[in-house]
Short mmCIF file of C-alpha atoms and ligand atoms in Angstrom, two decimals:
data_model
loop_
_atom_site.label_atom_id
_atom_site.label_comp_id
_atom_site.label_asym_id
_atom_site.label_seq_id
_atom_site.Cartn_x
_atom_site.Cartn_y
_atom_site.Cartn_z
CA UNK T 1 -97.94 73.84 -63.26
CA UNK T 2 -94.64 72.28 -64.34
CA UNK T 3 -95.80 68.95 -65.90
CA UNK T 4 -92.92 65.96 -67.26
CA UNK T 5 -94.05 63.62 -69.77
CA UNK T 6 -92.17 60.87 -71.46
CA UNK T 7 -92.75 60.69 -74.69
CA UNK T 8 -91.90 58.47 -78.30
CA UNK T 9 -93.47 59.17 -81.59
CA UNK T 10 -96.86 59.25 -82.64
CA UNK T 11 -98.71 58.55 -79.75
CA UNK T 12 -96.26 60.94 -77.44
CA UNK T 13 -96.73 64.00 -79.85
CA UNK T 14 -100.29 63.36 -80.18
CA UNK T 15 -101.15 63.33 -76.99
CA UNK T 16 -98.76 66.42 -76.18
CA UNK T 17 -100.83 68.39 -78.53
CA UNK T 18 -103.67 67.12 -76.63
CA UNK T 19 -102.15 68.54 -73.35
CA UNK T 20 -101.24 71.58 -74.96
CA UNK T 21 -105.02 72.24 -75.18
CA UNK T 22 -106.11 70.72 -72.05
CA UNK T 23 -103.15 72.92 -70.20
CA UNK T 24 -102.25 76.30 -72.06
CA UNK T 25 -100.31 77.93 -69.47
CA UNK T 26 -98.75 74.88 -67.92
CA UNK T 27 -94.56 74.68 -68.33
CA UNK T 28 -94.65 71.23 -70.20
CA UNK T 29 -91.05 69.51 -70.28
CA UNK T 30 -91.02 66.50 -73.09
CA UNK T 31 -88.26 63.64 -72.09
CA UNK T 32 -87.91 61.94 -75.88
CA UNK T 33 -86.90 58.91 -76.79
CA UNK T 34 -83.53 58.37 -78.40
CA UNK T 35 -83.36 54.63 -78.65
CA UNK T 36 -85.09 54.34 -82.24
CA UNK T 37 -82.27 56.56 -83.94
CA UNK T 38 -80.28 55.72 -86.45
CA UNK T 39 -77.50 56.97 -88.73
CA UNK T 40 -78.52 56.40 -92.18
CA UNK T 41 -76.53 58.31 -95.60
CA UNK T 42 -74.15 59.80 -92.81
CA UNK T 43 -76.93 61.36 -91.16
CA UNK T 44 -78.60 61.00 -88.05
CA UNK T 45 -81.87 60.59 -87.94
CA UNK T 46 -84.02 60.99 -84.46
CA UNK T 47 -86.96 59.86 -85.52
CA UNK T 48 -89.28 60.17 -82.06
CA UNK T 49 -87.68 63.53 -81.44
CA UNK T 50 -88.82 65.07 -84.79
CA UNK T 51 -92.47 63.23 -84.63
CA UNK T 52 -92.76 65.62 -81.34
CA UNK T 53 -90.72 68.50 -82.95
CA UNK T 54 -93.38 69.10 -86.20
CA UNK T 55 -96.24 67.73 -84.82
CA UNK T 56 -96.20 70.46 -82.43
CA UNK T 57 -94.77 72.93 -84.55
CA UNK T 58 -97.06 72.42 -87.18
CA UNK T 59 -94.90 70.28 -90.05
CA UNK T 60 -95.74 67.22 -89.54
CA UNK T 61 -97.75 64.55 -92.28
CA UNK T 62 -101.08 64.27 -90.16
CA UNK T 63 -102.19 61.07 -92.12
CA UNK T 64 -99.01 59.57 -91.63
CA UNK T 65 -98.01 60.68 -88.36
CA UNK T 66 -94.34 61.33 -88.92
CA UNK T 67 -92.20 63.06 -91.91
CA UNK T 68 -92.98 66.49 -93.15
CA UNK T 69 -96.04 67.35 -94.88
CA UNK T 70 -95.89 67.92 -98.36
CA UNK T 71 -92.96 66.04 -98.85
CA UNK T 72 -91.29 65.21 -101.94
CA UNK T 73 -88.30 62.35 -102.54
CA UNK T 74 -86.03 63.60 -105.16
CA UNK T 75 -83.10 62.67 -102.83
CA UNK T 76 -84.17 59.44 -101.93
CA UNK T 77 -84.84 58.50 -105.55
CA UNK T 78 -80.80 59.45 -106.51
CA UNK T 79 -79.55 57.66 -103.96
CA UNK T 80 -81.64 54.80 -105.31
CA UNK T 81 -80.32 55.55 -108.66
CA UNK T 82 -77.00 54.96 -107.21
CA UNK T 83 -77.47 52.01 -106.20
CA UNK T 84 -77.57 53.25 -102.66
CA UNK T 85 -80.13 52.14 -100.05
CA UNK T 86 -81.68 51.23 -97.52
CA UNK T 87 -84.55 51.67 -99.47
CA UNK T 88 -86.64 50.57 -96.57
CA UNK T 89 -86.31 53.66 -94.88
CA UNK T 90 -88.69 57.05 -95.96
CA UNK T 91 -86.72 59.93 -95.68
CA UNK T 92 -88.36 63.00 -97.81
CA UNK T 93 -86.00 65.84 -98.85
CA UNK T 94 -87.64 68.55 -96.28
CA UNK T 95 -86.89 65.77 -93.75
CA UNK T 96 -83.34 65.62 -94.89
CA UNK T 97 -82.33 69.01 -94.41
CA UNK T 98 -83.31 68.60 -90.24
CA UNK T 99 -81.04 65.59 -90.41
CA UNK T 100 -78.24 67.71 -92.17
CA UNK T 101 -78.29 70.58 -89.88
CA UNK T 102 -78.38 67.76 -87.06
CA UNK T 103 -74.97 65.93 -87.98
CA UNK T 104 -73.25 68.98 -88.75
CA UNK T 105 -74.17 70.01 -85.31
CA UNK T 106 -73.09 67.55 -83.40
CA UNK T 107 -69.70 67.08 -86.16
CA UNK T 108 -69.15 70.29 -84.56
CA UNK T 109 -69.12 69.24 -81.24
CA UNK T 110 -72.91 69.94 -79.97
CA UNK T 111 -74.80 68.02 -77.72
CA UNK T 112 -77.47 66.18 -79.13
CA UNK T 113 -79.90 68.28 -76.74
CA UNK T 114 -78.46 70.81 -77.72
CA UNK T 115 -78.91 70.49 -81.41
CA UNK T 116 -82.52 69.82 -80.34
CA UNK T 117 -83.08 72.99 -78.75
CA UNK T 118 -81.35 74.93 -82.48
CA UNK T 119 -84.01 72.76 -84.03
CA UNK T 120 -86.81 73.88 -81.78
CA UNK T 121 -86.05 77.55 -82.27
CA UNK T 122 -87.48 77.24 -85.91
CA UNK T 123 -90.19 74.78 -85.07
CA UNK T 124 -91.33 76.58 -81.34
CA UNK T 125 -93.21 72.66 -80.42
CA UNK T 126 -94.53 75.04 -77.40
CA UNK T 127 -92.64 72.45 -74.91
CA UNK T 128 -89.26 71.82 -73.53
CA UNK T 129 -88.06 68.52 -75.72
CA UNK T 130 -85.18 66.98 -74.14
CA UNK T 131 -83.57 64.06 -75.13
CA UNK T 132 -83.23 61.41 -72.67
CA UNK T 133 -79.44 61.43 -72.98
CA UNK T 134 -76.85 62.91 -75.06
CA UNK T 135 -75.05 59.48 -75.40
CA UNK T 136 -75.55 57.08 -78.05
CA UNK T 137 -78.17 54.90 -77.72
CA UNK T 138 -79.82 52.23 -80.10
CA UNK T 139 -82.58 49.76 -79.25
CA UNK T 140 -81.66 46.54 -81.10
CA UNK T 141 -84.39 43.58 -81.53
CA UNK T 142 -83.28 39.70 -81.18
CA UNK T 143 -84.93 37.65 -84.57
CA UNK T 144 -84.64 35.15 -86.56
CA UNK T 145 -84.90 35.80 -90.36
CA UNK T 146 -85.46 32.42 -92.52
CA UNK T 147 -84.07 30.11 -90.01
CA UNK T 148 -80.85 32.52 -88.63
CA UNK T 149 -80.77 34.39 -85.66
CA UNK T 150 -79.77 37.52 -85.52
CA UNK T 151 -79.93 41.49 -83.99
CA UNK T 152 -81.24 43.71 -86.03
CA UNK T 153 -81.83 47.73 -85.52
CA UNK T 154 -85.38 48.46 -84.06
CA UNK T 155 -86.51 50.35 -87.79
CA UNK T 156 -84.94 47.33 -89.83
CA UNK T 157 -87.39 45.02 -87.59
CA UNK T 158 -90.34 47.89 -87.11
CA UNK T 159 -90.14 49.47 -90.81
CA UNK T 160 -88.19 46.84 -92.98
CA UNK T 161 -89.51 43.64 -91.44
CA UNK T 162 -92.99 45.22 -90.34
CA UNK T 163 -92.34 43.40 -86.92
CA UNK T 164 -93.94 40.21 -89.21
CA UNK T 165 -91.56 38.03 -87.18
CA UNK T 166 -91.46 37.42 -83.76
CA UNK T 167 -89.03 39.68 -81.36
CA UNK T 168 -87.03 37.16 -78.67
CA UNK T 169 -85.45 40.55 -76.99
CA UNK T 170 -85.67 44.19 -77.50
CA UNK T 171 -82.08 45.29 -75.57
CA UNK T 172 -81.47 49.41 -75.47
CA UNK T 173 -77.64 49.32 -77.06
CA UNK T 174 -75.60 51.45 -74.94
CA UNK T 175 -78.41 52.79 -72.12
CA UNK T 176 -76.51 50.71 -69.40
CA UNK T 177 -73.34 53.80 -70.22
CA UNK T 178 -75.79 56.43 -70.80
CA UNK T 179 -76.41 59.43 -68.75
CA UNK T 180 -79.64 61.50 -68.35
CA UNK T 181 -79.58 64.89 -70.80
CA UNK T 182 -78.71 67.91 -69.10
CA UNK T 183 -82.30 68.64 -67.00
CA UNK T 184 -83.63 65.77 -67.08
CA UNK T 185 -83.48 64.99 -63.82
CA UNK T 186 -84.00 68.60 -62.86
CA UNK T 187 -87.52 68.66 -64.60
CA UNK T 188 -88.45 65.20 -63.02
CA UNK T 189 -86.88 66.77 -59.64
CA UNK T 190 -89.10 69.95 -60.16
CA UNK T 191 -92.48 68.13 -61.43
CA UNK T 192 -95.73 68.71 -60.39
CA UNK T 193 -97.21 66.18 -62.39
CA UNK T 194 -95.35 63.03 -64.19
CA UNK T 195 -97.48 61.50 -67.29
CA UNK T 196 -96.62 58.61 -69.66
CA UNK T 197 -98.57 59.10 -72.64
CA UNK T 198 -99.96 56.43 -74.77
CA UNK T 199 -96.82 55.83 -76.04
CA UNK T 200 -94.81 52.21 -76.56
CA UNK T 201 -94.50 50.69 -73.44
CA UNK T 202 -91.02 48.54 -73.87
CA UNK T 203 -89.16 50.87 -77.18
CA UNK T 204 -90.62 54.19 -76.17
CA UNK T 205 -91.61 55.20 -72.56
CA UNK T 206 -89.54 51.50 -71.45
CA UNK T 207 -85.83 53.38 -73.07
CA UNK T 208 -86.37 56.17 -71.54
CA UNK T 209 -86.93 54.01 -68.65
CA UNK T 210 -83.77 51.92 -69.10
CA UNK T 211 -81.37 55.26 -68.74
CA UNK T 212 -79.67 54.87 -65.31
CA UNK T 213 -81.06 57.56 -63.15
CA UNK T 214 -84.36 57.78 -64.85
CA UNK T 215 -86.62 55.19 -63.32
CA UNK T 216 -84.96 55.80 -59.97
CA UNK T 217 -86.07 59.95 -60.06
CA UNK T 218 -89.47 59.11 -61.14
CA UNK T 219 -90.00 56.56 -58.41
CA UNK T 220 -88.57 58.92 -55.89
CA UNK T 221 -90.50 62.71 -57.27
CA UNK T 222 -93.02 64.16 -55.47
CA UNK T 223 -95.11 64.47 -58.28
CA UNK T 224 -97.79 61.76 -58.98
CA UNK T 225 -97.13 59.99 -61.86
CA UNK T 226 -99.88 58.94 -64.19
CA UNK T 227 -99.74 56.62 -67.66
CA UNK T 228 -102.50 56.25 -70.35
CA UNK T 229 -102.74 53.17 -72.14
CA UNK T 230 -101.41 52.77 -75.61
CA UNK T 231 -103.43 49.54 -75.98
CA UNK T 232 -107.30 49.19 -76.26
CA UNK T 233 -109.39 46.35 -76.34
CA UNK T 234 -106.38 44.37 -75.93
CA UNK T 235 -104.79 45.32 -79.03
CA UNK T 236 -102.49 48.30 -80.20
CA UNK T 237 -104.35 50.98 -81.37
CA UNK T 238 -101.73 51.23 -84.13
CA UNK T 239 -98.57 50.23 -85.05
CA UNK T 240 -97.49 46.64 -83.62
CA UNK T 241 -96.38 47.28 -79.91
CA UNK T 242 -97.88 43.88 -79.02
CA UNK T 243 -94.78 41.92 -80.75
CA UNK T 244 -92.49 44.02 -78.62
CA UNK T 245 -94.79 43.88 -75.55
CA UNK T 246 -94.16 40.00 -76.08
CA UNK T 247 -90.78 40.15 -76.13
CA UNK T 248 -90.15 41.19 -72.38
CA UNK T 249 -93.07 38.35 -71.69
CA UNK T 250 -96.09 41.33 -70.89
CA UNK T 251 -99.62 40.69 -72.52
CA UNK T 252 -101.18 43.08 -74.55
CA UNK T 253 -103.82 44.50 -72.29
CA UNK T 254 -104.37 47.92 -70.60
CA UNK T 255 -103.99 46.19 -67.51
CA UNK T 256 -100.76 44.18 -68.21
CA UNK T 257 -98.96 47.41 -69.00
CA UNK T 258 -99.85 49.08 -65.93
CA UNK T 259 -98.78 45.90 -63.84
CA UNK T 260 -95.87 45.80 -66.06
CA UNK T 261 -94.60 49.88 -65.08
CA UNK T 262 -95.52 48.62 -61.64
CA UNK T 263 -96.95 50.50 -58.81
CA UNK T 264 -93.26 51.63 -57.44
CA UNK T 265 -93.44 54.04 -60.68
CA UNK T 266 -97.16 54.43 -61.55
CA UNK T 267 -99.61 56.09 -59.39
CA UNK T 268 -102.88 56.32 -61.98
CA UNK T 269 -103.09 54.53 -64.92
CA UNK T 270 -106.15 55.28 -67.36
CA UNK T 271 -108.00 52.74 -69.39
CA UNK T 272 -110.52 52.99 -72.58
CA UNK T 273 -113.76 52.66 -71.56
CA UNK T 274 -113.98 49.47 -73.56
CA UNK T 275 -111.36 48.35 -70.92
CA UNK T 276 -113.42 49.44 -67.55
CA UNK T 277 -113.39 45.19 -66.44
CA UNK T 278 -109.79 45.50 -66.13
CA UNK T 279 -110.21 48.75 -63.70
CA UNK T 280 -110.46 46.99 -60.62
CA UNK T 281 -107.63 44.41 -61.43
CA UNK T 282 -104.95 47.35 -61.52
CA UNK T 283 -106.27 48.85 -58.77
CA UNK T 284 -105.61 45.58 -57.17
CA UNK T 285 -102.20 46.21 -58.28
CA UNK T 286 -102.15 48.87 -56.11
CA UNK T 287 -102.59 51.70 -58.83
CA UNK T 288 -105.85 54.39 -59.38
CA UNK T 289 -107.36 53.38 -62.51
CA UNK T 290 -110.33 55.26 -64.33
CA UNK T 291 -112.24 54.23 -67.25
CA UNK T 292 -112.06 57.04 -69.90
CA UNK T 293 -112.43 57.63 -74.10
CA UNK T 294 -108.44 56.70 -74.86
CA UNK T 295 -109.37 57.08 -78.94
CA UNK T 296 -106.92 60.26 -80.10
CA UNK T 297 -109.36 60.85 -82.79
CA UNK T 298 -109.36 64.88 -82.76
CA UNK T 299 -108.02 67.60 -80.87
CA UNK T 300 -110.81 67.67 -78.65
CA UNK T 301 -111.04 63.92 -77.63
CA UNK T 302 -107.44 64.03 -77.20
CA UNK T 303 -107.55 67.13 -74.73
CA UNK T 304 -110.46 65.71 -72.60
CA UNK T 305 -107.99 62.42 -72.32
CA UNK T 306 -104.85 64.95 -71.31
CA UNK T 307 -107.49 66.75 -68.79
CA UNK T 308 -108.45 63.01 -67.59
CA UNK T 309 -105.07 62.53 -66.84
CA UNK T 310 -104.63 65.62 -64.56
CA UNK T 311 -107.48 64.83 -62.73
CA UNK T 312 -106.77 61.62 -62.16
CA UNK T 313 -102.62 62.96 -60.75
CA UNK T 314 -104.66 65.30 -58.63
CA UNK T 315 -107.11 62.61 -57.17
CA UNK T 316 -103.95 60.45 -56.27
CA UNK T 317 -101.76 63.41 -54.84
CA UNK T 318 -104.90 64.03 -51.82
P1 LIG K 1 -93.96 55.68 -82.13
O1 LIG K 1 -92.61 55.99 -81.54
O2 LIG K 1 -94.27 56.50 -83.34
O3 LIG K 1 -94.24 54.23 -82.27
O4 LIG K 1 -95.00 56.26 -81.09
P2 LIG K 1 -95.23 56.09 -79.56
O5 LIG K 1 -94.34 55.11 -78.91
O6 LIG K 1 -95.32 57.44 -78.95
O7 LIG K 1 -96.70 55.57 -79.57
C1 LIG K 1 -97.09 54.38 -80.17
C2 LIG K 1 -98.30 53.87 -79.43
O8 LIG K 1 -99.34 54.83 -79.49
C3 LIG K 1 -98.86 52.62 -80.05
O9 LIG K 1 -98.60 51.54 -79.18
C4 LIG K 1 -100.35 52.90 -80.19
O10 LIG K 1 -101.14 51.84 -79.69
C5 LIG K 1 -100.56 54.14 -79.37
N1 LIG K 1 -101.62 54.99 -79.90
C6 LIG K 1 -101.67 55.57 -81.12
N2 LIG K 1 -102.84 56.24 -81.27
C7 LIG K 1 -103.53 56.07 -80.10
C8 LIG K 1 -104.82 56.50 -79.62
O11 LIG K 1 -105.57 57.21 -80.31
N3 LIG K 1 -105.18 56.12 -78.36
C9 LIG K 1 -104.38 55.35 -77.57
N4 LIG K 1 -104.83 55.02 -76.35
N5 LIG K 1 -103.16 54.92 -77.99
C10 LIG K 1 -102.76 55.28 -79.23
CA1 LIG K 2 -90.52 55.49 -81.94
#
């Protein structure tokens, strides 16, 4: 079974180690999202790519849910020293050497999925990652910061500014030029089953989204295509998607997010059980809905969710 899922950070790589489980022999191809990346000391840094890279390949902080477990900041701390920031920004010095072999990469000439693929060979996530293009790409966020409006990068306003003020636009910088990664299409061409983890909605799974070519090939597969809801009991579960869910004018609730991908993408969309009232309004919508345990909270509840999900893509392929 050749299965496509879209994926950002934490809540993509979770749930891909989840599906891992769930599906051990299925050919799983991971479309990662590029839009949060930023260059930072000369380097570039993907941050959703490397959430999926050592969480599946075993280096990631599990408390934390990105960086590199036992992680030290010696580098960080003499860049401080001289005087040289942002501060904001946690970068660990086993962290910094993926971001060194990145850029020198790609100064070299590589492809972006290509350096991915050089990074995977020493992780082995147990996927295909891909990223969703090779161009650049950077999700910028409309504020305004003690009375001035401005844009500012999606980590100044996620990680510097905590999302504590309120997001007019979230606008993917560059997407509109952008081309699909080489087989990207291909895999969503060749699917037999199309998921959206729970994943961000407009910065995550929505970028990869916004990538002409991308929507349009999901729409059209063959495959069903079946999301998972990042929020629960009308909140995020963590982190503060409901500022950016604001932004492009969607409520935060399970059934809002489905409406919001739309039946013309979605075919199933799965709920929390603390959700099942909201069941029948997205099947209104015109998309299968279940009422399932969404909570990540171990491997095993995390697999049952993944296994969820394939039933639910084979239910709406009959
Ligand atoms: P990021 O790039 O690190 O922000 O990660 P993603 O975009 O992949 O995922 C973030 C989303 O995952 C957030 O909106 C959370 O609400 C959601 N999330 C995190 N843990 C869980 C969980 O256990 N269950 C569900 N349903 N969603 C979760
Ligand atoms: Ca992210």
């Amino acid at each position: 079974m050749r299965i496509v899922v879209l994926a950002g950070g934490i809540g993509g790589a979770r749930f891909l180690r989840g599906l891992k489980t769930a599906a051990p022999d299925a050919d799983i191809t991971v479309i990662g999202n590029t839009g949060d990346d930023i260059h930072l000391f000369g380097l570039k840094v993907c941050p959703d790519l490397d959430t999926v890279m050592y969480t599946l390949g075993g280096g990631i902080n599990e408390e934390q849910g990105w960086g590199r477990t036992d992680e030290t900041f010696r580098v960080k701390e003499e860049l401080a020293a001289y005087g040289v920031g942002p501060e904001w920004f946690g970068l660990g010095d086993r962290d910094f050497a993926t971001h060194i072999v990145r850029t020198q990469m790609m100064g070299a000439g590589y492809p972006l999925s290509a350096v991915t693929e050089a990074l995977c060979d020493r992780w082995q996530p147990g996927v295909r990652l891909l990223p969703m293009t090779d161009d650049r790409v950077e999700t910028h966020v409309a504020i305004e910061e003690d009375g001035e409006k401005k844009a500012v990068h999606f980590q100044e306003y996620w990680v510097r500014l905590r999302a504590s003020v309120p997001a007019h636009a979230v606008v993917p910088v560059g997407a509109e030029q952008a081309k699909p990664a080489p087989g990207v299409l291909e895999a969503i061409g060749a699917a037999d089953v199309i998921l959206f983890p729970p994943s961000n909605p407009v910065v995550s799974v929505g970028t990869i989204l916004a990538i002409p070519g991308i929507r349009e090939a999901i729409a059209e597969a063959g495959a069903p295509v079946v999301g998972l809801s990042p929020i629960v009991g009308d909140a995020p579960v963590r982190g503060m998607a409901d500022k950016v869910l604001a932004a492009v004018g969607v409520e935060s609730t399970a059934s809002a997010v489905a409406a919001h991908y739309g039946m013309g993408l979605l075919d199933g969309w799965l709920v929390d059980t603390v959700d099942a009232e909201k069941a029948a309004e997205v099947e209104a919508a015109g998309i299968r809905c279940r009422a399932v345990p969404l909570m990540m909270t171990d491997l095993e509840a995390t697999a049952a969710m993944a296994r969820e999900a394939l039933t639910l893509a084979e239910e709406v392929r009959a």
